[in-house]
PDB file of N, CA and C in Angstrom:
ATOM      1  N   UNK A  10      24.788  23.072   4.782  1.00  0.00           N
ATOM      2  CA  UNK A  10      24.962  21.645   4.601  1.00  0.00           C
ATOM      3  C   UNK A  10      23.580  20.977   4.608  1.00  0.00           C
ATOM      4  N   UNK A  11      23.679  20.417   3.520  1.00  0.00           N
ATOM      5  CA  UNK A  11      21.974  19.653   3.523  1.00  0.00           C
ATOM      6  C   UNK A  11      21.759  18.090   4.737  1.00  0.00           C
ATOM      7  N   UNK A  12      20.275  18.362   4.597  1.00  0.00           N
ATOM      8  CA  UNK A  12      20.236  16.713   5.900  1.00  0.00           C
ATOM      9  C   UNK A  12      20.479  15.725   5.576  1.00  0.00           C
ATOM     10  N   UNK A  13      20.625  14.836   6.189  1.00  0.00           N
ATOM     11  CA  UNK A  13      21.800  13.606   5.445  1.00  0.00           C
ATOM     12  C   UNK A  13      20.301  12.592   6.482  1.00  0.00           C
ATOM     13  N   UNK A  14      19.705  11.723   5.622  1.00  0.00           N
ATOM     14  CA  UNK A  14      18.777  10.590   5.780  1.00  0.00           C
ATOM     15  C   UNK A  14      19.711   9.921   7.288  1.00  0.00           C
ATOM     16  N   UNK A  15      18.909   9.294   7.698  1.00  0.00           N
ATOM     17  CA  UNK A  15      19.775   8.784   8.965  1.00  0.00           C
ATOM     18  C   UNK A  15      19.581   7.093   8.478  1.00  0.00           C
ATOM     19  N   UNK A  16      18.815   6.660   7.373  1.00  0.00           N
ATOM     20  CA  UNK A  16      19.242   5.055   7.309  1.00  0.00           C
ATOM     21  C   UNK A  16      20.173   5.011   5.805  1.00  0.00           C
ATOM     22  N   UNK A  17      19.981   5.831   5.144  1.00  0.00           N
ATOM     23  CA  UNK A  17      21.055   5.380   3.933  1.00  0.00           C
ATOM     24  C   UNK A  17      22.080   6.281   3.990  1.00  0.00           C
ATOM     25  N   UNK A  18      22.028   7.306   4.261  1.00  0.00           N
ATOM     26  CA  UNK A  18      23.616   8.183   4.708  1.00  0.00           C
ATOM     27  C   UNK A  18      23.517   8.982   3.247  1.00  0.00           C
ATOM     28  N   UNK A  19      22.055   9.225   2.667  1.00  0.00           N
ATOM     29  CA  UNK A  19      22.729  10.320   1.501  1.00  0.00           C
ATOM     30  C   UNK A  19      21.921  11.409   1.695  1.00  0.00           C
ATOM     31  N   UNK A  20      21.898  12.489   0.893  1.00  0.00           N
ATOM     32  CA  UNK A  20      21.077  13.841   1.547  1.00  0.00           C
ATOM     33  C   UNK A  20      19.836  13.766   1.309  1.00  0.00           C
ATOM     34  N   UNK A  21      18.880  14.112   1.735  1.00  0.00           N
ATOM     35  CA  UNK A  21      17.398  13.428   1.777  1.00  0.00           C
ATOM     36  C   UNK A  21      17.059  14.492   0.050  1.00  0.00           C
ATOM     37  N   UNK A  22      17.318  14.698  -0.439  1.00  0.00           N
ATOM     38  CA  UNK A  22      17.336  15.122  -1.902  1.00  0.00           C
ATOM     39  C   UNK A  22      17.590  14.275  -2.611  1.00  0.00           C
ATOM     40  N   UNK A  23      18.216  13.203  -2.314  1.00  0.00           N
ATOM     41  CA  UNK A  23      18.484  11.849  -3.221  1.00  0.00           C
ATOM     42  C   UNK A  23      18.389  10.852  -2.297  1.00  0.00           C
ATOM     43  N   UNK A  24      17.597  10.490  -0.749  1.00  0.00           N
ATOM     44  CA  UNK A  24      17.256   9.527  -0.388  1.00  0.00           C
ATOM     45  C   UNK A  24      16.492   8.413  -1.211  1.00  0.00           C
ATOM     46  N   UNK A  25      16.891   7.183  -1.094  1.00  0.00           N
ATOM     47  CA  UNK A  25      16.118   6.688  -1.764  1.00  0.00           C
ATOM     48  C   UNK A  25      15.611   4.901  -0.722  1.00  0.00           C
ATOM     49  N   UNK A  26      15.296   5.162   0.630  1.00  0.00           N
ATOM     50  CA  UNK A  26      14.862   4.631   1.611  1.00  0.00           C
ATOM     51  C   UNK A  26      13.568   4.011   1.020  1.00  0.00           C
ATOM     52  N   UNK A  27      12.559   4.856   0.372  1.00  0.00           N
ATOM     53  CA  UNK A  27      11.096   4.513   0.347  1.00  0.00           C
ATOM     54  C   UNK A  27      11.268   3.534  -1.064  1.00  0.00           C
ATOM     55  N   UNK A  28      12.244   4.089  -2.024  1.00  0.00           N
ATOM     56  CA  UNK A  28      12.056   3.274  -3.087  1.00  0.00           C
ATOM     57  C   UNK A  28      12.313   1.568  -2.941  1.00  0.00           C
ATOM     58  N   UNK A  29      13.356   1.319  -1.913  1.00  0.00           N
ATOM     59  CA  UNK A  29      14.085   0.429  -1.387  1.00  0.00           C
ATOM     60  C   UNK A  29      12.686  -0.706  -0.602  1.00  0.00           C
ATOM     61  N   UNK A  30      12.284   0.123   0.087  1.00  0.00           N
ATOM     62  CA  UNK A  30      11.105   0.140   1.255  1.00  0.00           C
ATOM     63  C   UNK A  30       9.672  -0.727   0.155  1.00  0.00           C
ATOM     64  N   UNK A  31      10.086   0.014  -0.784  1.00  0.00           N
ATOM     65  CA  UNK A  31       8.689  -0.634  -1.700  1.00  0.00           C
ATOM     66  C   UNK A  31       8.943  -2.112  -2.338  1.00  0.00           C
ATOM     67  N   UNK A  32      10.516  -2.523  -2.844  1.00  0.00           N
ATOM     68  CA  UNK A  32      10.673  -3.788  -3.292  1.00  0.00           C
ATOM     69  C   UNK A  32      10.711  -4.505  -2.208  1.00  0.00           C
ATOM     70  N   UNK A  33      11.038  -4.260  -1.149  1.00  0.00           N
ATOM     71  CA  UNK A  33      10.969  -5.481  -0.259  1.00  0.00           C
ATOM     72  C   UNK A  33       9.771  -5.898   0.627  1.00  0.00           C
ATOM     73  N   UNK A  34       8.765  -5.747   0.242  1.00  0.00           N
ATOM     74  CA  UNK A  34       7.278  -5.707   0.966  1.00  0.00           C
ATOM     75  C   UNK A  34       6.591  -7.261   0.511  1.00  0.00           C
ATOM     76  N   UNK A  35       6.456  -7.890   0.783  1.00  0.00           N
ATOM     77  CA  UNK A  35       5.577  -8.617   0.867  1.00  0.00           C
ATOM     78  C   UNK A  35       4.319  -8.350   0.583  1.00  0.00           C
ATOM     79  N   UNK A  36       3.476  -8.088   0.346  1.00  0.00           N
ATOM     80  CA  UNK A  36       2.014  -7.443   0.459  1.00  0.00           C
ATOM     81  C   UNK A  36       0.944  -9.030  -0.388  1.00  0.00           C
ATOM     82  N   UNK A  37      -0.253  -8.623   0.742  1.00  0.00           N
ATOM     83  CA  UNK A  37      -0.867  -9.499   0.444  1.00  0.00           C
ATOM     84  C   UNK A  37      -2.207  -8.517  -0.076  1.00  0.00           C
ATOM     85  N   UNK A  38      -3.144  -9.211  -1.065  1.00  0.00           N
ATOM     86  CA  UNK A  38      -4.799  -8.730  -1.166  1.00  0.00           C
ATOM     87  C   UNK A  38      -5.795  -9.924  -1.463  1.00  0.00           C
ATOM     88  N   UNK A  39      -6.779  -9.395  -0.453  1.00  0.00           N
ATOM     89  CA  UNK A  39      -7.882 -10.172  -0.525  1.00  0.00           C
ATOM     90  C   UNK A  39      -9.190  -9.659  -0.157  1.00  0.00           C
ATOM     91  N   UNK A  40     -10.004 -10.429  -0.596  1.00  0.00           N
ATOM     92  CA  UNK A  40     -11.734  -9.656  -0.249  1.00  0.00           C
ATOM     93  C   UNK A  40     -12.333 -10.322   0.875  1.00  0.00           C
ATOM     94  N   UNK A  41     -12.496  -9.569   2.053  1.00  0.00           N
ATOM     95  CA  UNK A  41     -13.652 -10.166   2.638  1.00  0.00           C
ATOM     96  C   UNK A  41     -15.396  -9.447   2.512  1.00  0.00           C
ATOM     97  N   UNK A  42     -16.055  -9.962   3.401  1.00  0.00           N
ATOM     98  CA  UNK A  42     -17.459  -9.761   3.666  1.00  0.00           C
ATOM     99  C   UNK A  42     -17.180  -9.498   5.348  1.00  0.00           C
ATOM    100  N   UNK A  43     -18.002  -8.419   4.758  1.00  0.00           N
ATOM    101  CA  UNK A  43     -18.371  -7.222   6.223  1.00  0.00           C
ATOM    102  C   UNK A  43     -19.954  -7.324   6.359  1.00  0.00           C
ATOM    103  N   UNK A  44     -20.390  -6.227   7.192  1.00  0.00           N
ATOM    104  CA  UNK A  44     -21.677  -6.469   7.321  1.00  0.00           C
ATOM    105  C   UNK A  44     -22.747  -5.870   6.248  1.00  0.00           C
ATOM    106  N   UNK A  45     -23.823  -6.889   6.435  1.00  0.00           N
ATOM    107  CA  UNK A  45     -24.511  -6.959   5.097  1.00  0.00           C
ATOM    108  C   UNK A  45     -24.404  -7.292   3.709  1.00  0.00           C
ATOM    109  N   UNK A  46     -23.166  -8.335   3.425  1.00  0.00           N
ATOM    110  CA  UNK A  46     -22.808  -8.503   2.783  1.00  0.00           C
ATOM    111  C   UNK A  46     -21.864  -7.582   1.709  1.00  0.00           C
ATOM    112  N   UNK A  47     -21.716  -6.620   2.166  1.00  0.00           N
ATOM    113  CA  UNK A  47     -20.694  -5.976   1.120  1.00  0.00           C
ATOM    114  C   UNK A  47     -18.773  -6.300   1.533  1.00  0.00           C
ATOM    115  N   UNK A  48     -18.476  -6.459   0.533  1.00  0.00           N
ATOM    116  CA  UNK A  48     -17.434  -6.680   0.255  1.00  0.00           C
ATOM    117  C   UNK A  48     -16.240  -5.883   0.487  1.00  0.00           C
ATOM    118  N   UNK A  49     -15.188  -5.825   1.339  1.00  0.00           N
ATOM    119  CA  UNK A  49     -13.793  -5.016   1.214  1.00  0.00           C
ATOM    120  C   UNK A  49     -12.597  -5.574   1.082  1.00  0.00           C
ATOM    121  N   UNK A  50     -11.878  -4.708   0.326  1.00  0.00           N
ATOM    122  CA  UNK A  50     -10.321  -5.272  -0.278  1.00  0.00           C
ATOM    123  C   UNK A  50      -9.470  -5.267   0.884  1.00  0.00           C
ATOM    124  N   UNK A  51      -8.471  -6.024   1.441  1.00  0.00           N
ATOM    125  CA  UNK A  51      -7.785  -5.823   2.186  1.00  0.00           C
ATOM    126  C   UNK A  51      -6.356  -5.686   1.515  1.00  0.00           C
ATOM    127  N   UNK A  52      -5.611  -4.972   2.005  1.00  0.00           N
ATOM    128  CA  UNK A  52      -3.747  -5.016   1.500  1.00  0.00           C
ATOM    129  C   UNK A  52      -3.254  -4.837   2.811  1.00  0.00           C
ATOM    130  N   UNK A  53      -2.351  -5.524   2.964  1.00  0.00           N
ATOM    131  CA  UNK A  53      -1.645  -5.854   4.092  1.00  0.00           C
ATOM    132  C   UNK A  53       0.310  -6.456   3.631  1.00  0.00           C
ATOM    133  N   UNK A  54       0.854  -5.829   4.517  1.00  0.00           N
ATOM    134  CA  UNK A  54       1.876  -6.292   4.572  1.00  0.00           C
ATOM    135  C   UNK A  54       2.808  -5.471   4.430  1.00  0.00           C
ATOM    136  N   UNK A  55       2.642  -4.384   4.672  1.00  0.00           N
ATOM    137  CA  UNK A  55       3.538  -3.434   4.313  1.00  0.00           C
ATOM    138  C   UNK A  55       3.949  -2.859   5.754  1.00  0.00           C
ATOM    139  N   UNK A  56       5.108  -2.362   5.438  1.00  0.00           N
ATOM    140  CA  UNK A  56       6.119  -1.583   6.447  1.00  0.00           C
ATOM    141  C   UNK A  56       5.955  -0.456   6.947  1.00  0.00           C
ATOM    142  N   UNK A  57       5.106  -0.109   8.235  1.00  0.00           N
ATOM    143  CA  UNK A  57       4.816   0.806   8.044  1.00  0.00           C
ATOM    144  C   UNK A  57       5.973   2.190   8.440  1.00  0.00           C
ATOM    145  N   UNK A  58       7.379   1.980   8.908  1.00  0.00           N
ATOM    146  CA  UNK A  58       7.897   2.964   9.113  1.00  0.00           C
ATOM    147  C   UNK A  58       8.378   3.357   7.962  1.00  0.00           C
ATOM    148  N   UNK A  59       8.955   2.428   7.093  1.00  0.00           N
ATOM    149  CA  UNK A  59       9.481   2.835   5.365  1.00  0.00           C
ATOM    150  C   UNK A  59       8.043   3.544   4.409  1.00  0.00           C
ATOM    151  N   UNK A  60       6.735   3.346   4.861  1.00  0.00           N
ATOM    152  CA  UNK A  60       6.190   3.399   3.489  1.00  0.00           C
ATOM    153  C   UNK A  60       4.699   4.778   4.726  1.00  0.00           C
ATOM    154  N   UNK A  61       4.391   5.343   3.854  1.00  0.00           N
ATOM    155  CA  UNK A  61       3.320   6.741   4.288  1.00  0.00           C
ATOM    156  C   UNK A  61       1.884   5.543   4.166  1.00  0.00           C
ATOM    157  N   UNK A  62       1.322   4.896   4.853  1.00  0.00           N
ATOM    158  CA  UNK A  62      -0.172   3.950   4.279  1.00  0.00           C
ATOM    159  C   UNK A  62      -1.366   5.221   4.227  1.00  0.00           C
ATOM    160  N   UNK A  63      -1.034   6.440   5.139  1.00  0.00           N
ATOM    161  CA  UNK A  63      -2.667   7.207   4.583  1.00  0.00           C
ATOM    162  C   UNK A  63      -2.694   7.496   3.178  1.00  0.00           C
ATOM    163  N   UNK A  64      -0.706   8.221   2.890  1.00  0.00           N
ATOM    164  CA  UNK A  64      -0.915   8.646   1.599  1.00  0.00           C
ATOM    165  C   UNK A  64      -1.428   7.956   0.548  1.00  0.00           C
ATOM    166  N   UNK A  65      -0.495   6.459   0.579  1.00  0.00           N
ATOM    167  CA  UNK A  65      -0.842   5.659  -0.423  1.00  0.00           C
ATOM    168  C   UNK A  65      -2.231   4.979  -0.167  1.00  0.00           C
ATOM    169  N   UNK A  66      -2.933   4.770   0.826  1.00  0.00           N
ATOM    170  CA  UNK A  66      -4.519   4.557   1.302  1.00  0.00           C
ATOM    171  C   UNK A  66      -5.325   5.624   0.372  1.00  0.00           C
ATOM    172  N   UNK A  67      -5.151   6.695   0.496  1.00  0.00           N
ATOM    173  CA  UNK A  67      -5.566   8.027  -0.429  1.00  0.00           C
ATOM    174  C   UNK A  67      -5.751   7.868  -1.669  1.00  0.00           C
ATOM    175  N   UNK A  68      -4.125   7.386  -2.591  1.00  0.00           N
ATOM    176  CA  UNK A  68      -3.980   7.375  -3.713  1.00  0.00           C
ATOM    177  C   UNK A  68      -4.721   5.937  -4.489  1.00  0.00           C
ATOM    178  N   UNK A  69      -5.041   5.225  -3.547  1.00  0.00           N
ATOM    179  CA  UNK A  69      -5.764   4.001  -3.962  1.00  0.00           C
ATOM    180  C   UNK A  69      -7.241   4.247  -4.128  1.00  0.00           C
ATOM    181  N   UNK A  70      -8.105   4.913  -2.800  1.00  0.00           N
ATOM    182  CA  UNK A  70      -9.400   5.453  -2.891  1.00  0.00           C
ATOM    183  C   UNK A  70      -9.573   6.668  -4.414  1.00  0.00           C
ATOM    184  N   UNK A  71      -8.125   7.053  -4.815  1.00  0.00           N
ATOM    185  CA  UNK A  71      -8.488   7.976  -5.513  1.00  0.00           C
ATOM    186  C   UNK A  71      -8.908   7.406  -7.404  1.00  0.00           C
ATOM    187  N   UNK A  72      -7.957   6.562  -7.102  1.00  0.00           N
ATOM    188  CA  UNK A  72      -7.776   5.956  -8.472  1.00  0.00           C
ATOM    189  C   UNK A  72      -8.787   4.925  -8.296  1.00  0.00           C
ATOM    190  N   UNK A  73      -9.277   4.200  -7.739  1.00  0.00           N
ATOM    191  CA  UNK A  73     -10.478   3.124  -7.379  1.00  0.00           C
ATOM    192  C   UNK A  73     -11.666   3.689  -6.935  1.00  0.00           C
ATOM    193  N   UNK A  74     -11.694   5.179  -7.260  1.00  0.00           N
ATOM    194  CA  UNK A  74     -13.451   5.618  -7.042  1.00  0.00           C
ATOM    195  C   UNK A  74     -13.955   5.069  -5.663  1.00  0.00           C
ATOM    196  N   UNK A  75     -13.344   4.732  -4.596  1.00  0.00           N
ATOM    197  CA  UNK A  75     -14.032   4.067  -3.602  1.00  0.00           C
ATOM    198  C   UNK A  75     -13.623   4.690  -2.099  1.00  0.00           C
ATOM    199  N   UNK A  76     -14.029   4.539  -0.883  1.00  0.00           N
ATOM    200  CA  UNK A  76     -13.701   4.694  -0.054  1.00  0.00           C
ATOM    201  C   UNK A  76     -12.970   3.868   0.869  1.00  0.00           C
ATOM    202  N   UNK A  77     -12.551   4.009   1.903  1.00  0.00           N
ATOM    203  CA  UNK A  77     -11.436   3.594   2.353  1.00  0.00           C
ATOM    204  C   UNK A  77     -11.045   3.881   3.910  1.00  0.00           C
ATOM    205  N   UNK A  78     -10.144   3.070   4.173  1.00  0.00           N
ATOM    206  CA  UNK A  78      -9.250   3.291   5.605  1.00  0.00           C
ATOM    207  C   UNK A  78      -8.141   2.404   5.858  1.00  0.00           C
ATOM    208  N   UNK A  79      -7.177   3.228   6.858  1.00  0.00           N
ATOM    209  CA  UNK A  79      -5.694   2.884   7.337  1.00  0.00           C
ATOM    210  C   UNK A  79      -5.977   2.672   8.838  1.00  0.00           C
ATOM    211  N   UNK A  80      -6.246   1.011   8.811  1.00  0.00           N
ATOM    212  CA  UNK A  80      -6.139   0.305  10.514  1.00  0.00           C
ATOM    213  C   UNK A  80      -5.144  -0.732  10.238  1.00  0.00           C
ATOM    214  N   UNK A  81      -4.555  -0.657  11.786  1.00  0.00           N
ATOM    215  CA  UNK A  81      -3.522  -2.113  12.022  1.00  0.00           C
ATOM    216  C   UNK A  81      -2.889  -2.074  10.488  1.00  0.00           C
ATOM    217  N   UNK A  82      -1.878  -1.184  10.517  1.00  0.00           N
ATOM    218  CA  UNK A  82      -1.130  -1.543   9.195  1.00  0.00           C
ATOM    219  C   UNK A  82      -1.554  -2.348   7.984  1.00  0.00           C
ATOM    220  N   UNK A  83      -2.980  -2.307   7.742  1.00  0.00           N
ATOM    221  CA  UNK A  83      -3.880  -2.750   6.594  1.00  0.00           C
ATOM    222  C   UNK A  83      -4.152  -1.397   6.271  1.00  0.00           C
ATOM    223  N   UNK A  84      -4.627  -1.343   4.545  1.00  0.00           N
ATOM    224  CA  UNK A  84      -5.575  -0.848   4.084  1.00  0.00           C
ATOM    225  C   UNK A  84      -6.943  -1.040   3.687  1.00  0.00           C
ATOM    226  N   UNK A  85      -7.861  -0.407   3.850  1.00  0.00           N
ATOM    227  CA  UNK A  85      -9.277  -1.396   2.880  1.00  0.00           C
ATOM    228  C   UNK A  85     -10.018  -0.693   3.111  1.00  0.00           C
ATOM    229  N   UNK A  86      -9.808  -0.969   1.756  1.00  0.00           N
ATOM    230  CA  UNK A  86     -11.062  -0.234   0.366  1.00  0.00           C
ATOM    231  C   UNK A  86     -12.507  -1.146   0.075  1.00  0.00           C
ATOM    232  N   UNK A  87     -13.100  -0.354   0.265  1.00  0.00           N
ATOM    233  CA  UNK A  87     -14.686  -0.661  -0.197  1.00  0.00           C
ATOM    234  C   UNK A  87     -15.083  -1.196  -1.502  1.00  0.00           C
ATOM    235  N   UNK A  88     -15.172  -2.354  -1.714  1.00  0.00           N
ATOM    236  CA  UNK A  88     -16.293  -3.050  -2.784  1.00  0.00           C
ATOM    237  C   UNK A  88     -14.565  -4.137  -3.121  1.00  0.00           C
ATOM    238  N   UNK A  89     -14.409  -5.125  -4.496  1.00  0.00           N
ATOM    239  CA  UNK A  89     -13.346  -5.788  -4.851  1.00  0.00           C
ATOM    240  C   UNK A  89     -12.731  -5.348  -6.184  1.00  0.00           C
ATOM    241  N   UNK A  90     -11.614  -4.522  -5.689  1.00  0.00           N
ATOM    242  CA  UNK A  90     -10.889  -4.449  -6.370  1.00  0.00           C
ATOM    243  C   UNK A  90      -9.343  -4.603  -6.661  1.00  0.00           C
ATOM    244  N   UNK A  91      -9.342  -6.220  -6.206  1.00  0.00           N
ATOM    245  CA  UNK A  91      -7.859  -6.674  -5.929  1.00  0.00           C
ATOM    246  C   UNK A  91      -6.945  -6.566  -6.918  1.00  0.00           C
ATOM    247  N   UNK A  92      -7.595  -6.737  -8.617  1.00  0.00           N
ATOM    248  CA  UNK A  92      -6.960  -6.748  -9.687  1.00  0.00           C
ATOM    249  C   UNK A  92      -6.599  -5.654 -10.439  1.00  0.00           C
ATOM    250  N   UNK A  93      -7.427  -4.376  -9.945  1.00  0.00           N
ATOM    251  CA  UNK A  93      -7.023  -2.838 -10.113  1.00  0.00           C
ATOM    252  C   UNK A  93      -5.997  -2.688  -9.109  1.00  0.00           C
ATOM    253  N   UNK A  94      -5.831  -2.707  -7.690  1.00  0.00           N
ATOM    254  CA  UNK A  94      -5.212  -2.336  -6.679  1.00  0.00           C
ATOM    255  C   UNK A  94      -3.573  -2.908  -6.950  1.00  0.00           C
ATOM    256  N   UNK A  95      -3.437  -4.103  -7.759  1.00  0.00           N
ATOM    257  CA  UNK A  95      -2.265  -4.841  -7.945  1.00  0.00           C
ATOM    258  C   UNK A  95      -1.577  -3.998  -8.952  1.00  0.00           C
ATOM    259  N   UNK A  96      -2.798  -3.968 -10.145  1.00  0.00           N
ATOM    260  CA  UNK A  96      -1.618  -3.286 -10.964  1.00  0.00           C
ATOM    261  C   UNK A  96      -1.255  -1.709 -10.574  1.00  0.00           C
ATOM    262  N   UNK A  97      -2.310  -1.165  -9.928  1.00  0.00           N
ATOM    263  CA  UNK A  97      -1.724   0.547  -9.473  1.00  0.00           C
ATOM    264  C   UNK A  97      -0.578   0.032  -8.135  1.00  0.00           C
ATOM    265  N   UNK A  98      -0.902  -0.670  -7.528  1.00  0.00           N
ATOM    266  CA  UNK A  98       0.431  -1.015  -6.783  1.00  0.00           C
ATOM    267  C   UNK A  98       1.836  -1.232  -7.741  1.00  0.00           C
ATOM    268  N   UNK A  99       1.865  -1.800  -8.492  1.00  0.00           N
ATOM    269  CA  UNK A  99       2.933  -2.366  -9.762  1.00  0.00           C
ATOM    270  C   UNK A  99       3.326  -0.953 -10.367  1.00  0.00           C
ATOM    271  N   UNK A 100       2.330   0.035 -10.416  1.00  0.00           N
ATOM    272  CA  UNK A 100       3.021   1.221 -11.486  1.00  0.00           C
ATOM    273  C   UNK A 100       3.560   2.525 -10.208  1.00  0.00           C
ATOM    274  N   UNK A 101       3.233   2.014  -9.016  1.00  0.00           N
ATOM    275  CA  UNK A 101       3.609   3.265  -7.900  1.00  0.00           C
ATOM    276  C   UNK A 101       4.730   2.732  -7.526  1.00  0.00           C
ATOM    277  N   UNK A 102       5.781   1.676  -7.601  1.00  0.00           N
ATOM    278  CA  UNK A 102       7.125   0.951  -7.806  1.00  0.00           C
ATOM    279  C   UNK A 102       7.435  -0.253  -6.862  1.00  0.00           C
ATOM    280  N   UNK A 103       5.926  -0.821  -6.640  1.00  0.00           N
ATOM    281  CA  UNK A 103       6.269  -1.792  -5.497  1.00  0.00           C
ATOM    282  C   UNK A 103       6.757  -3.071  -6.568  1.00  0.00           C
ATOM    283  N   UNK A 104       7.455  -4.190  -6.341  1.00  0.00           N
ATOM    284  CA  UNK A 104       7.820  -5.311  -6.978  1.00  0.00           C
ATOM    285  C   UNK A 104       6.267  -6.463  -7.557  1.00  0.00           C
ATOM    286  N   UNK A 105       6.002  -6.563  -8.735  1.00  0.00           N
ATOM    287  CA  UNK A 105       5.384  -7.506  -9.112  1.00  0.00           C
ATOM    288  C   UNK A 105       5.154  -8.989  -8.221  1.00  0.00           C
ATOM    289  N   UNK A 106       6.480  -9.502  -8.243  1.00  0.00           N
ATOM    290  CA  UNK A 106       6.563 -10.575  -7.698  1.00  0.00           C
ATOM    291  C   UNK A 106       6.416 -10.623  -5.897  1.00  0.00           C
ATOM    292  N   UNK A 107       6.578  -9.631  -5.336  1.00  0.00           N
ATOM    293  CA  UNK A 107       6.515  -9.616  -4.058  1.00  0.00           C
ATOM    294  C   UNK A 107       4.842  -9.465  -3.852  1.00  0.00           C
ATOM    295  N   UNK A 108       3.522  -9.073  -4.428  1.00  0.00           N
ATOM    296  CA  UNK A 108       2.009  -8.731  -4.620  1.00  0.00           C
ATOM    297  C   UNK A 108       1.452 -10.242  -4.504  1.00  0.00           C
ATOM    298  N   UNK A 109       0.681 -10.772  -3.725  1.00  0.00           N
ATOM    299  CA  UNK A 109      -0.022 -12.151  -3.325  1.00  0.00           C
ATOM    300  C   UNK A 109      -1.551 -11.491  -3.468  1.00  0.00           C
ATOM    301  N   UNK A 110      -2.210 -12.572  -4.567  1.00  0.00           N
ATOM    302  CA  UNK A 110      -3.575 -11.944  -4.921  1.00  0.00           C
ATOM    303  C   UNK A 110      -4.561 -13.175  -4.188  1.00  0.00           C
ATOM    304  N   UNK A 111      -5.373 -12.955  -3.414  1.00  0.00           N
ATOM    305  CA  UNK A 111      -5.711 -14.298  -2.988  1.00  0.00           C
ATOM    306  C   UNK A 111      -7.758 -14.027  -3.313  1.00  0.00           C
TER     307      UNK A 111
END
């Protein structure tokens, strides 16, 4: 008998918790200034028991050439790249309209 997800009740072969997990996020991005003036992206707002943030922290440094880290349920990436980060957020299945670009 296969494992049966414990929040949607179907077999974790067709769970679909994380997909769920991704439209309802809120997520915000913005740039601050760190020291010496360089610049980091922040994304924030995400869930962290529904959603993996190193993996997807990873997959962002990977596709954005940049480095990175997963604190306090933020991500942030090195140098500004809020307008790359939105749309690779948009094609990994998070909701358009739920993404705040500030």
């Amino acid at each position: 008998m296969p494992e049966i997800c414990p929040r949607c009740g179907l077999p974790k072969e067709l769970c679909v918790c994380e997909e769920i997990a991704k439209e309802e996020q809120k997520i915000k991005i913005y740039v601050t200034k760190r020291r010496f003036g360089k610049l980091m992206t922040i994304i924030e707002g995400f869930d962290k028991s529904a959603i993996d943030l190193k993996e997807l922290a990873k997959k962002l440094k990977d596709k954005c050439a940049c480095g990175g880290t997963v604190k306090d349920n933020t991500i942030e990436l090195q140098g500004d790249h809020r307008k790359k980060v939105a749309k690779l957020l948009v094609e990994m299945g998070f909701s358009e309209d739920s993404i705040e670009i500030r």
